[in-house]
Coordinates of C-alpha atoms and ligand atoms in Angstrom, one line a residue:
Chain A
M1 CA 25.3 120.8 -150.5
A2 CA 26.0 119.6 -154.0
T3 CA 24.1 121.9 -156.3
N4 CA 24.7 121.0 -159.8
V5 CA 24.1 124.5 -161.4
G6 CA 22.5 124.0 -164.9
P7 CA 20.0 126.1 -167.1
I8 CA 17.0 127.4 -165.2
Y9 CA 13.7 125.7 -165.2
D10 CA 15.0 122.8 -167.2
P11 CA 12.5 120.0 -167.4
P12 CA 13.5 116.5 -166.3
S13 CA 16.2 115.0 -168.6
L14 CA 18.9 112.6 -168.5
A15 CA 21.3 115.2 -167.1
H16 CA 18.7 116.5 -164.5
P17 CA 16.3 113.6 -163.9
F18 CA 14.1 115.9 -161.8
G19 CA 14.7 118.8 -163.8
T20 CA 16.0 122.2 -162.3
D21 CA 14.8 125.3 -160.4
R22 CA 14.6 129.0 -161.1
L23 CA 18.4 129.2 -159.9
G24 CA 19.3 126.3 -162.1
D25 CA 19.8 124.0 -159.2
D26 CA 19.5 120.3 -159.8
I27 CA 16.2 119.2 -158.1
L28 CA 17.3 115.6 -157.7
S29 CA 20.4 116.6 -155.7
R30 CA 18.4 119.1 -153.6
T31 CA 15.7 116.6 -153.1
M32 CA 18.1 113.9 -151.9
S33 CA 20.1 116.3 -149.6
A34 CA 16.5 117.3 -148.0
A35 CA 15.8 113.7 -147.6
T36 CA 18.4 113.3 -144.7
L37 CA 16.7 116.3 -142.9
D38 CA 13.1 115.4 -143.4
V39 CA 13.8 111.7 -142.4
S40 CA 15.8 112.5 -139.3
I41 CA 13.2 115.2 -138.2
T42 CA 10.5 112.7 -138.6
V43 CA 12.5 110.0 -136.8
A44 CA 13.5 112.3 -134.1
V45 CA 10.0 113.5 -133.4
V46 CA 8.6 110.0 -133.3
L47 CA 11.2 108.7 -130.9
L48 CA 10.9 111.7 -128.7
S49 CA 7.1 111.5 -128.6
V50 CA 6.8 107.7 -128.2
T51 CA 9.6 107.8 -125.4
V52 CA 8.1 110.7 -123.4
G53 CA 4.5 109.4 -124.0
T54 CA 5.4 105.9 -122.8
V55 CA 7.0 106.8 -119.7
W56 CA 4.3 109.5 -118.9
G57 CA 1.5 107.3 -119.7
S58 CA 2.9 104.3 -118.1
V59 CA 3.8 105.9 -114.9
A60 CA 0.3 107.5 -114.6
G61 CA -1.5 104.3 -115.4
F62 CA 0.7 102.4 -112.8
F63 CA 0.8 104.7 -109.9
G64 CA -2.7 106.3 -110.5
S65 CA -3.8 108.8 -107.8
W66 CA -3.3 112.7 -108.2
F67 CA -0.6 112.2 -111.0
D68 CA -3.0 110.2 -113.2
Y69 CA -5.7 112.7 -112.5
L70 CA -3.4 115.5 -113.6
T71 CA -2.4 113.7 -116.6
M72 CA -5.9 113.1 -117.8
R73 CA -6.8 116.9 -117.4
I74 CA -3.8 117.9 -119.3
L75 CA -4.7 115.4 -122.1
E76 CA -8.2 116.9 -122.3
L77 CA -6.6 120.3 -122.5
L78 CA -4.2 119.4 -125.4
N79 CA -7.1 117.6 -127.1
A80 CA -9.1 120.9 -127.3
F81 CA -6.5 122.5 -129.6
P82 CA -6.5 121.8 -133.3
S83 CA -3.1 120.2 -133.7
L84 CA -1.6 121.9 -136.7
L85 CA -2.9 125.2 -135.8
L86 CA -1.2 124.7 -132.3
A87 CA 2.1 123.7 -134.0
M88 CA 1.9 126.9 -136.3
L89 CA 1.1 129.3 -133.4
V90 CA 3.9 128.0 -131.2
I91 CA 6.5 128.1 -133.9
A92 CA 5.2 131.7 -135.0
V93 CA 5.9 132.7 -131.3
A94 CA 9.0 130.6 -130.6
G95 CA 10.4 131.2 -134.0
P96 CA 11.5 128.5 -136.7
G97 CA 14.6 126.3 -136.2
L98 CA 15.3 122.7 -135.9
L99 CA 14.8 122.0 -132.2
N100 CA 11.6 124.1 -132.0
V101 CA 10.2 122.1 -135.0
V102 CA 11.1 118.8 -133.3
F103 CA 9.7 119.6 -130.0
V104 CA 6.5 121.2 -131.4
V105 CA 5.7 118.4 -133.7
A106 CA 6.6 115.9 -131.2
L107 CA 3.9 117.4 -128.9
L108 CA 1.0 116.8 -131.4
P109 CA 0.9 113.1 -131.1
L110 CA 2.0 112.9 -127.4
P111 CA -1.5 112.7 -126.0
D112 CA -2.2 109.5 -128.1
Y113 CA 1.1 107.9 -126.7
V114 CA 0.3 108.8 -123.3
R115 CA -3.3 107.4 -123.4
L116 CA -2.2 104.3 -125.2
A117 CA 0.6 103.6 -122.7
R118 CA -1.5 104.3 -119.8
A119 CA -4.4 101.9 -120.9
E120 CA -2.0 99.2 -121.7
V121 CA -0.3 99.4 -118.4
R122 CA -3.7 99.8 -116.5
S123 CA -4.9 96.7 -118.2
K124 CA -1.8 94.6 -117.2
K125 CA -0.8 95.8 -113.9
N126 CA -3.0 93.2 -112.2
W127 CA -1.7 90.4 -114.3
Q128 CA -0.1 87.6 -112.2
F129 CA 3.4 88.1 -113.9
A130 CA 3.4 91.8 -112.3
E131 CA 2.6 90.2 -108.9
A132 CA 5.2 87.5 -109.5
A133 CA 7.8 90.1 -110.4
K134 CA 7.1 91.7 -106.9
L135 CA 7.9 88.4 -105.2
V136 CA 11.0 88.1 -107.3
G137 CA 12.3 91.1 -105.6
R138 CA 11.3 94.0 -107.9
R139 CA 10.3 97.4 -106.6
P140 CA 7.2 99.0 -108.1
V141 CA 9.3 101.0 -110.7
G142 CA 11.2 97.9 -111.6
V143 CA 7.8 96.0 -112.1
L144 CA 6.7 98.7 -114.2
F145 CA 9.7 99.2 -116.5
A146 CA 11.2 95.7 -116.6
H147 CA 7.9 93.9 -117.1
L148 CA 4.7 96.0 -117.8
V149 CA 6.3 98.5 -120.3
P150 CA 8.1 96.0 -122.5
N151 CA 4.8 94.2 -122.7
S152 CA 3.0 97.2 -123.7
L153 CA 5.3 98.2 -126.5
R154 CA 3.7 96.6 -129.4
P155 CA 0.7 98.8 -129.7
L156 CA 2.8 101.7 -129.1
L157 CA 5.1 100.8 -131.8
T158 CA 2.3 99.9 -134.3
Y159 CA 0.9 103.4 -133.6
A160 CA 4.3 105.0 -133.9
S161 CA 4.7 103.8 -137.4
V162 CA 1.3 105.2 -138.5
N163 CA 2.0 108.3 -136.7
A164 CA 5.4 108.7 -138.5
S165 CA 3.8 109.2 -141.7
Q166 CA 1.5 111.9 -140.4
V167 CA 4.7 113.5 -138.8
A168 CA 6.4 113.4 -142.2
A169 CA 3.5 115.3 -143.7
T170 CA 3.4 117.8 -140.9
V171 CA 7.0 118.5 -141.1
G172 CA 6.4 119.1 -144.8
A173 CA 3.5 121.4 -144.2
L174 CA 5.4 123.5 -141.8
G175 CA 8.2 123.9 -144.2
F176 CA 5.7 124.8 -146.9
L177 CA 4.2 127.5 -144.7
G178 CA 7.7 128.8 -144.1
L179 CA 7.6 127.6 -140.4
G180 CA 10.1 124.9 -140.9
I181 CA 13.7 124.7 -140.1
Q182 CA 15.0 127.9 -141.5
P183 CA 14.2 129.4 -144.9
G184 CA 16.6 128.5 -147.6
S185 CA 17.7 125.1 -146.1
A186 CA 16.9 122.2 -148.5
E187 CA 13.7 120.6 -147.0
W188 CA 10.9 119.2 -148.9
G189 CA 8.2 121.4 -147.5
S190 CA 10.0 124.6 -148.2
M191 CA 10.9 123.4 -151.6
I192 CA 7.2 122.8 -152.6
S193 CA 6.6 126.2 -151.3
R194 CA 9.2 127.9 -153.3
G195 CA 8.0 125.9 -156.4
Q196 CA 4.4 126.6 -156.2
D197 CA 4.5 129.5 -158.5
A198 CA 6.3 127.5 -161.0
I199 CA 3.3 125.1 -161.1
L200 CA 1.0 127.7 -162.5
S201 CA 3.8 128.5 -165.1
G202 CA 3.9 125.0 -166.1
Q203 CA 7.3 123.9 -164.4
W204 CA 5.4 121.1 -162.3
W205 CA 8.7 119.2 -161.5
V206 CA 10.0 122.0 -159.1
A207 CA 7.3 121.3 -156.5
G208 CA 6.2 117.8 -157.8
F209 CA 9.3 115.9 -157.0
P210 CA 9.6 117.0 -153.2
G211 CA 5.8 116.5 -152.9
L212 CA 6.2 112.9 -154.2
M213 CA 8.9 112.3 -151.8
I214 CA 6.8 113.3 -148.8
F215 CA 4.1 111.0 -150.2
L216 CA 6.7 108.2 -150.5
L217 CA 8.2 108.7 -147.1
A218 CA 4.6 108.6 -145.6
A219 CA 3.9 105.5 -147.5
A220 CA 7.1 103.9 -146.4
F221 CA 6.1 104.2 -142.7
H222 CA 2.7 102.9 -143.5
L223 CA 4.3 99.7 -145.0
I224 CA 6.3 99.3 -141.9
S225 CA 3.3 99.6 -139.7
D226 CA 1.5 97.0 -141.8
A227 CA 4.5 94.7 -141.6
I228 CA 4.4 95.2 -137.7
A229 CA 0.6 94.3 -137.5
D230 CA 1.3 91.3 -139.7
S231 CA 3.9 89.9 -137.5
R232 CA 1.6 90.3 -134.6
D233 CA -1.0 88.3 -136.4
Q234 CA 1.4 85.7 -137.0
G235 CA 2.2 85.7 -133.2
G236 CA 5.5 87.4 -133.4
S237 CA 7.3 88.5 -130.3
W238 CA 6.2 92.0 -130.9
Chain B
M1 CA 6.9 65.1 -90.4
I2 CA 9.5 67.2 -89.0
T3 CA 8.9 69.1 -85.7
T4 CA 11.4 71.5 -84.4
P5 CA 11.7 73.7 -81.4
T6 CA 12.8 76.6 -83.5
P7 CA 10.1 79.3 -84.3
P8 CA 7.8 78.0 -87.2
V9 CA 9.0 79.2 -90.6
L10 CA 5.5 80.7 -91.0
D11 CA 3.3 81.8 -88.2
I12 CA -0.2 83.3 -89.1
Q13 CA -1.9 85.0 -86.4
H14 CA -5.6 86.1 -86.5
L15 CA -5.1 87.0 -90.2
H16 CA -8.3 88.8 -91.5
K17 CA -9.2 90.3 -94.9
E18 CA -12.2 92.2 -95.8
F19 CA -13.1 93.5 -99.2
R20 CA -15.3 96.5 -99.4
L21 CA -17.9 96.2 -102.2
R22 CA -19.0 99.3 -103.6
G23 CA -22.5 99.1 -104.6
T24 CA -25.6 101.0 -104.9
G25 CA -26.4 102.5 -101.4
R26 CA -24.2 101.5 -98.6
D27 CA -20.8 99.8 -99.1
R28 CA -21.1 96.1 -98.2
V29 CA -18.3 94.1 -96.6
L30 CA -17.2 90.8 -97.9
T31 CA -15.2 88.9 -95.3
A32 CA -12.8 86.6 -97.2
V33 CA -10.5 85.5 -94.4
D34 CA -11.8 85.8 -90.8
E35 CA -9.3 85.6 -88.0
V36 CA -7.3 82.7 -89.4
S37 CA -4.3 81.3 -87.3
F38 CA -2.0 78.5 -88.1
T39 CA 1.8 77.6 -88.2
I40 CA 4.1 75.7 -90.4
H41 CA 7.4 74.3 -89.4
A42 CA 10.5 73.8 -91.3
G43 CA 10.2 71.0 -93.9
Q44 CA 6.4 70.7 -93.3
T45 CA 3.6 70.4 -95.8
V46 CA 0.5 71.9 -94.7
A47 CA -2.6 71.7 -97.0
L48 CA -5.3 74.2 -97.2
V49 CA -8.5 72.7 -98.7
G50 CA -12.1 73.8 -99.0
E51 CA -14.7 74.9 -101.4
S52 CA -14.2 77.6 -104.2
G53 CA -14.5 81.0 -102.5
S54 CA -13.6 79.9 -99.2
G55 CA -10.6 82.3 -99.0
K56 CA -7.6 80.0 -99.6
S57 CA -6.0 82.2 -102.4
T58 CA -6.7 85.4 -100.4
I59 CA -4.6 83.7 -97.5
A60 CA -1.7 83.1 -99.8
R61 CA -2.0 86.5 -101.3
C62 CA -2.1 88.2 -97.9
I63 CA 0.9 86.2 -96.5
T64 CA 2.9 87.6 -99.5
R65 CA 1.2 91.0 -99.2
I66 CA 0.3 91.0 -102.9
T67 CA -3.0 91.8 -101.1
E68 CA -2.8 93.8 -97.9
P69 CA -4.5 92.2 -95.0
T70 CA -7.1 94.0 -93.1
S71 CA -5.5 92.9 -89.8
G72 CA -3.6 90.1 -88.1
D73 CA -0.1 89.2 -88.3
V74 CA 2.2 87.0 -90.4
L75 CA 5.7 85.9 -89.1
V76 CA 8.2 84.7 -91.4
E77 CA 11.0 82.9 -89.5
G78 CA 9.9 85.0 -86.6
R79 CA 9.9 88.3 -88.3
S80 CA 6.6 90.2 -88.6
I81 CA 6.0 91.3 -92.2
I82 CA 2.7 93.1 -91.8
K83 CA 4.0 96.5 -90.6
M84 CA 7.1 96.1 -92.7
P85 CA 7.6 99.0 -95.3
S86 CA 7.2 97.2 -98.7
R87 CA 10.6 98.2 -99.9
K88 CA 11.9 95.8 -97.0
L89 CA 9.9 92.9 -98.2
I90 CA 12.6 92.0 -100.6
D91 CA 14.4 90.4 -97.7
I92 CA 11.3 88.3 -96.8
Y93 CA 11.0 87.0 -100.4
R94 CA 14.4 85.4 -99.9
S95 CA 12.6 83.0 -97.3
L96 CA 9.1 83.1 -98.8
Q97 CA 8.2 82.2 -102.4
M98 CA 5.1 81.4 -104.1
V99 CA 4.1 79.3 -107.1
F100 CA 1.1 80.6 -109.0
Q101 CA -1.8 78.5 -110.1
D102 CA -1.5 79.4 -113.8
P103 CA 2.1 79.6 -115.3
N104 CA 0.5 81.2 -118.5
S105 CA -0.2 84.4 -116.7
S106 CA 2.5 84.3 -113.9
L107 CA 5.4 84.1 -116.4
D108 CA 6.4 87.3 -118.2
P109 CA 5.5 86.6 -122.0
R110 CA 8.4 88.4 -123.3
K111 CA 11.2 86.8 -121.1
T112 CA 13.0 83.6 -121.9
A113 CA 13.5 81.0 -119.2
R114 CA 17.1 82.5 -118.8
A115 CA 15.9 86.0 -118.2
T116 CA 13.1 84.8 -115.8
L117 CA 15.6 82.7 -113.7
D118 CA 18.3 85.5 -113.9
E119 CA 16.1 88.1 -112.4
P120 CA 15.8 86.9 -108.8
L121 CA 19.5 85.9 -108.9
R122 CA 20.4 89.4 -109.8
L123 CA 18.0 91.0 -107.4
H124 CA 18.8 88.7 -104.4
T125 CA 22.5 87.5 -104.7
S126 CA 25.8 89.1 -105.7
L127 CA 26.6 86.3 -108.1
T128 CA 28.8 87.3 -111.1
S129 CA 27.0 86.9 -114.5
H130 CA 29.0 83.7 -115.1
Q131 CA 28.0 82.1 -111.8
R132 CA 24.3 83.1 -112.4
E133 CA 24.5 81.4 -115.7
Q134 CA 25.7 78.2 -114.0
R135 CA 23.1 78.6 -111.3
I136 CA 20.4 79.0 -114.0
R137 CA 21.5 75.8 -115.6
E138 CA 21.4 73.9 -112.1
L139 CA 18.0 75.3 -111.4
L140 CA 16.8 74.0 -114.8
A141 CA 18.3 70.6 -114.1
E142 CA 16.7 70.6 -110.6
V143 CA 13.2 70.9 -112.2
D144 CA 14.0 68.5 -115.0
L145 CA 14.2 71.2 -117.7
S146 CA 16.7 70.4 -120.5
D147 CA 19.4 73.1 -121.2
H148 CA 18.1 73.7 -124.7
L149 CA 14.9 75.3 -123.5
I150 CA 17.0 78.0 -121.9
D151 CA 16.2 80.6 -124.7
R152 CA 12.6 79.7 -125.0
L153 CA 9.9 82.2 -124.5
P154 CA 6.8 80.9 -122.3
R155 CA 4.7 80.4 -125.3
Q156 CA 7.3 78.1 -126.7
L157 CA 6.9 75.7 -123.7
S158 CA 4.4 73.3 -122.7
G159 CA 2.1 73.8 -119.9
G160 CA 4.0 71.4 -117.7
Q161 CA 7.5 72.9 -118.7
R162 CA 6.0 76.3 -118.0
Q163 CA 5.1 75.2 -114.3
R164 CA 8.5 73.7 -113.9
L165 CA 9.9 77.1 -114.8
G166 CA 7.6 78.8 -112.3
I167 CA 8.8 76.3 -109.6
A168 CA 12.5 77.0 -110.6
R169 CA 11.9 80.7 -110.4
A170 CA 10.5 80.2 -106.8
M171 CA 13.4 78.0 -105.8
A172 CA 16.1 80.3 -107.2
V173 CA 16.7 82.2 -104.1
D174 CA 16.6 79.0 -101.9
P175 CA 13.5 79.9 -99.9
R176 CA 12.5 78.3 -96.6
I177 CA 8.8 78.1 -97.6
I178 CA 6.8 78.1 -100.7
L179 CA 3.2 78.8 -101.2
L180 CA 1.6 76.7 -103.8
D181 CA -1.7 77.9 -105.0
E182 CA -3.2 75.1 -106.8
P183 CA 0.1 74.5 -108.8
T184 CA -1.2 71.7 -110.9
A185 CA -5.0 72.9 -111.4
S186 CA -4.3 74.5 -114.8
L187 CA -2.3 71.5 -116.2
D188 CA -3.2 68.4 -118.0
V189 CA -4.2 65.6 -115.8
S190 CA -1.2 63.5 -117.3
V191 CA 1.5 66.0 -116.2
R192 CA 0.0 66.7 -112.6
G193 CA 1.5 63.6 -111.1
Q194 CA 4.9 64.6 -112.4
I195 CA 4.7 68.2 -111.0
I196 CA 3.7 66.7 -107.6
R197 CA 6.5 64.3 -107.5
L198 CA 9.0 67.1 -108.6
L199 CA 7.5 69.0 -105.5
E200 CA 8.1 66.1 -103.1
R201 CA 11.6 65.6 -104.4
L202 CA 12.6 69.2 -104.0
Q203 CA 11.4 69.2 -100.6
E204 CA 13.1 66.1 -99.7
N205 CA 16.4 67.7 -101.0
K206 CA 16.1 71.0 -99.5
G207 CA 13.9 70.9 -96.5
I208 CA 11.5 73.5 -97.9
A209 CA 8.1 73.9 -96.1
Y210 CA 4.9 74.1 -98.3
L211 CA 1.5 75.7 -98.0
F212 CA -0.3 73.4 -100.4
I213 CA -3.6 74.8 -101.6
S214 CA -5.4 72.2 -103.5
H215 CA -8.8 70.8 -104.4
D216 CA -7.2 67.5 -105.1
L217 CA -7.9 65.6 -101.8
G218 CA -6.0 62.5 -103.1
V219 CA -2.8 64.4 -103.4
V220 CA -3.4 66.4 -100.2
R221 CA -3.8 62.9 -98.4
R222 CA -0.5 61.8 -100.0
I223 CA 1.8 64.7 -99.6
S224 CA 0.8 66.8 -96.7
D225 CA 1.6 66.6 -93.0
R226 CA -1.2 68.7 -91.7
V227 CA -4.5 69.8 -93.3
L228 CA -6.6 72.9 -92.6
V229 CA -10.1 72.8 -93.8
M230 CA -11.7 76.1 -94.6
Y231 CA -15.2 77.2 -94.9
L232 CA -16.3 80.8 -95.7
G233 CA -13.0 82.3 -94.5
T234 CA -12.5 80.3 -91.3
I235 CA -10.7 77.1 -90.4
V236 CA -13.5 74.7 -89.4
E237 CA -11.1 71.8 -88.7
E238 CA -7.2 71.1 -88.7
G239 CA -5.1 68.3 -87.8
P240 CA -2.5 65.7 -88.9
T241 CA -3.6 64.6 -92.3
E242 CA -4.3 61.0 -91.7
E243 CA -6.2 61.7 -88.5
V244 CA -8.5 64.3 -90.3
F245 CA -9.1 61.9 -93.3
T246 CA -9.9 59.0 -91.2
H247 CA -11.7 60.7 -88.4
P248 CA -13.2 63.9 -89.8
V249 CA -15.2 65.5 -86.8
H250 CA -16.8 68.6 -88.5
P251 CA -19.8 68.1 -90.5
Y252 CA -18.3 70.2 -93.3
T253 CA -15.1 68.2 -93.4
Q254 CA -17.2 65.0 -93.4
S255 CA -19.2 66.1 -96.4
L256 CA -16.0 67.5 -98.2
L257 CA -14.1 64.2 -97.7
S258 CA -16.8 61.8 -98.8
A259 CA -16.9 61.1 -102.5
A260 CA -20.6 61.0 -102.3
P261 CA -22.3 63.7 -100.1
L262 CA -23.3 60.8 -97.7
V263 CA -21.3 60.6 -94.6
E264 CA -21.2 58.9 -91.3
V265 CA -21.4 61.5 -88.5
G266 CA -19.5 60.5 -85.3
R267 CA -20.5 57.1 -84.0
R268 CA -24.2 57.5 -84.5
R269 CA -23.6 55.9 -88.1
E270 CA -26.3 58.4 -89.5
R271 CA -26.2 59.3 -93.1
V272 CA -26.2 63.1 -93.8
R273 CA -25.7 65.5 -96.4
L274 CA -25.3 69.3 -96.4
A275 CA -28.3 71.0 -97.6
G276 CA -28.4 73.9 -100.1
E277 CA -25.4 76.1 -101.5
I278 CA -22.4 77.7 -99.9
P279 CA -23.8 81.2 -98.7
S280 CA -22.3 84.5 -99.7
P281 CA -19.5 85.8 -97.6
V282 CA -21.0 89.2 -97.7
D283 CA -22.5 90.4 -94.2
L284 CA -22.1 87.1 -92.6
P285 CA -24.7 86.3 -89.9
A286 CA -23.8 85.5 -86.2
G287 CA -23.4 81.9 -85.3
C288 CA -22.0 79.1 -87.1
R289 CA -21.5 79.5 -90.8
L290 CA -22.9 76.1 -91.4
V291 CA -26.2 76.6 -89.9
G292 CA -28.9 76.1 -92.4
R293 CA -27.0 73.5 -94.3
C294 CA -25.9 71.4 -91.3
P295 CA -27.8 68.2 -90.5
V296 CA -27.0 68.2 -86.9
A297 CA -27.4 71.8 -86.0
T298 CA -28.8 72.9 -82.6
T299 CA -30.5 76.1 -81.7
A300 CA -27.4 77.3 -80.1
C301 CA -25.5 77.1 -83.5
A302 CA -27.4 80.0 -84.6
T303 CA -26.2 82.4 -82.1
T304 CA -22.7 81.5 -81.0
E305 CA -19.8 81.2 -83.4
P306 CA -18.0 78.0 -82.7
S307 CA -14.2 78.3 -82.0
L308 CA -11.7 75.6 -82.5
L309 CA -11.8 73.0 -79.9
N310 CA -9.5 70.0 -79.3
V311 CA -10.3 66.8 -80.5
T312 CA -7.1 64.9 -79.8
G313 CA -3.6 66.2 -79.8
S314 CA -3.3 68.7 -82.4
H315 CA -6.5 67.8 -84.0
R316 CA -9.1 70.6 -83.6
A317 CA -12.6 71.1 -85.1
A318 CA -15.0 74.1 -84.6
C319 CA -18.2 72.3 -83.8
P320 CA -19.1 71.5 -80.1
V321 CA -22.1 69.4 -81.3
A322 CA -19.9 66.9 -83.3
L323 CA -17.4 66.9 -80.4
D324 CA -20.2 66.0 -78.0
M325 CA -21.1 63.0 -80.3
Q326 CA -17.5 62.0 -80.4
Q327 CA -17.6 61.6 -76.7
V328 CA -20.7 59.4 -76.6
P329 CA -19.3 55.9 -75.8
S330 CA -20.1 53.4 -78.5
T331 CA -22.7 50.8 -77.6
Ligands
ATP401 N1 -10.1 91.7 -105.0 C1 -11.4 91.0 -104.6 N2 -12.3 91.8 -104.4 C2 -13.4 91.5 -103.9 N3 -13.7 90.1 -103.5 C3 -12.5 89.3 -103.6 C4 -11.4 89.7 -104.1 N4 -10.7 88.5 -104.2 C5 -11.4 87.7 -103.5 N5 -12.5 88.1 -103.3 C6 -13.6 87.2 -102.6 O1 -12.9 86.5 -101.7 C7 -13.5 85.3 -101.3 C8 -12.5 84.3 -101.3 O2 -11.8 84.2 -102.5 P1 -10.6 83.3 -102.9 O3 -10.1 83.5 -104.1 O4 -9.5 83.6 -101.7 O5 -11.0 81.8 -102.8 P2 -10.3 80.4 -103.0 O6 -10.7 79.6 -101.8 O7 -8.9 80.7 -103.5 O8 -11.2 79.8 -104.1 P3 -10.7 79.0 -105.3 O9 -10.8 77.5 -104.9 O10 -11.9 79.0 -106.3 O11 -9.5 79.4 -105.9 C9 -14.5 85.0 -102.6 O12 -15.8 85.2 -102.1 C10 -14.1 86.0 -103.5 O13 -15.2 86.5 -104.4
SF4_402 S1 -21.6 74.3 -84.8 FE1 -23.7 73.5 -85.3 S2 -24.2 74.4 -87.4 FE2 -22.0 74.6 -87.0 S3 -21.1 72.5 -87.7 FE3 -21.4 72.3 -85.7 S4 -23.5 71.4 -85.5 FE4 -23.4 72.3 -87.5
MG403 MG1 -8.1 80.2 -105.2

């Protein structure tokens, strides 16, 4: 981690464009190194959630019967808990740490992905191209994963890009609450948390710039989702 | 017409399909296909005609087991497929293929022409990827699609091109019989003729048998060897196409074949028309299904369900009344 030690609580200047914190560390470089972590956690969480949710939901929607029934009951159960509270509880019990954060945050949007994938597959499983695939020689699992799932991905990916901005904010919030990766590692949420006292004493830049980054990351994912929605309107292959 | 002593490529025995309709109160039973039997021999074209709702598509879907029949048997080249576990059906689909009515919904919208044709080749043959590529190009050529369409998605093809691709997909595994469920109904009138000519040519070159479902009686008369006339889930008349078209016996066939609903019945030269609408296939009454619409019905018609009776040779009709009239010598 490149920490460029300078004077403590130095306001933004040419030498330290984001200023320095109470240890004299350069906030720009801390923010930048935190970016890698925050972005990778967000991407990992979304990929994990969308993958598990798609497989789970599409299998439930395609095969139905008891597995589908069980799925719906589990979703209802998960829905009954306020999501962030659930995440805080689990991390408080399981302890902070990179993997715990990824798994817990991935659990939050999972019901949405399962429900979306299930609905998409259910609406398409009697389409003729699924019947045609059977005649081509596909087994049911092949019909599902070679034909129905690829044709169901668009709404899932559109939702994923919207969801990514929420995930970025949740990861930040957990860091802020001290429930992030581990105290001390450069991560936007925990940087805000450590800079919050400084706001009252006038050093807004300590918490302000990491906060801005969370906002920008969330905004970036929103732009991506808009772009996907646009390409859909124009009949793009997604 | 080719007739061979070998077992028929397709042998349908007492095929029966009921749909249970859940409604308020008791479940009602819709009989879509009622004890239908027929055979198709190698290289033969058998046409299935009849009003909308008579059960033509249901027959095709039961033969492929896209829909599970209620009872009866289907033999493909002598092998019964009805009790076959579904994972074994892949062998049957090497001999039996289907072309769907609407290529817009039967082609995967996210698969290019290449991927669509590669799939059956990958699943059914052990060709290398290079050989498959060659075969894909052959298949495209066989259905008159030019090479440069190979990377197109279905939505980048015209309706006629899509149906050619659907036909190529069915042909990919060199089947012995193809079920064609109104293969031109969704197409522009201008391209229908081309698709029919393509189907005729493929049959000539490869000796494939067709079950040809159509509302277009002109095309049926031109391309089919035999014709089966369906009414409310049963075959009411069957026979060599020319014979049925020139000497229709069953009152229903007569009304179906006449451009106007005015027809001649037997030798009595009486002009008749069917009264009323096609009744619902739910909770069918005893007796002939045409009772109530039939101009020559007798009291017996309402109680006994007529079975197929020989007219001449392999021409059969399910109407004893009309058959009796046939036997009246002309005066
Ligand atoms: N899945 C189903 N559930 C209930 N009833 C069905 C189902 N599929 C078909 N039917 C009924 O079975 C009967 C036969 O339908 P089918 O589609 O086989 O007719 P068709 O002869 O192919 O008609 P068309 O010429 O319009 O294609 C109809 O009364 C139809 O409503
Ligand atoms: S059996 Fe009777 S009702 Fe049926 S078609 Fe013949 S004459 Fe008409
Ligand atoms: Mg039909």
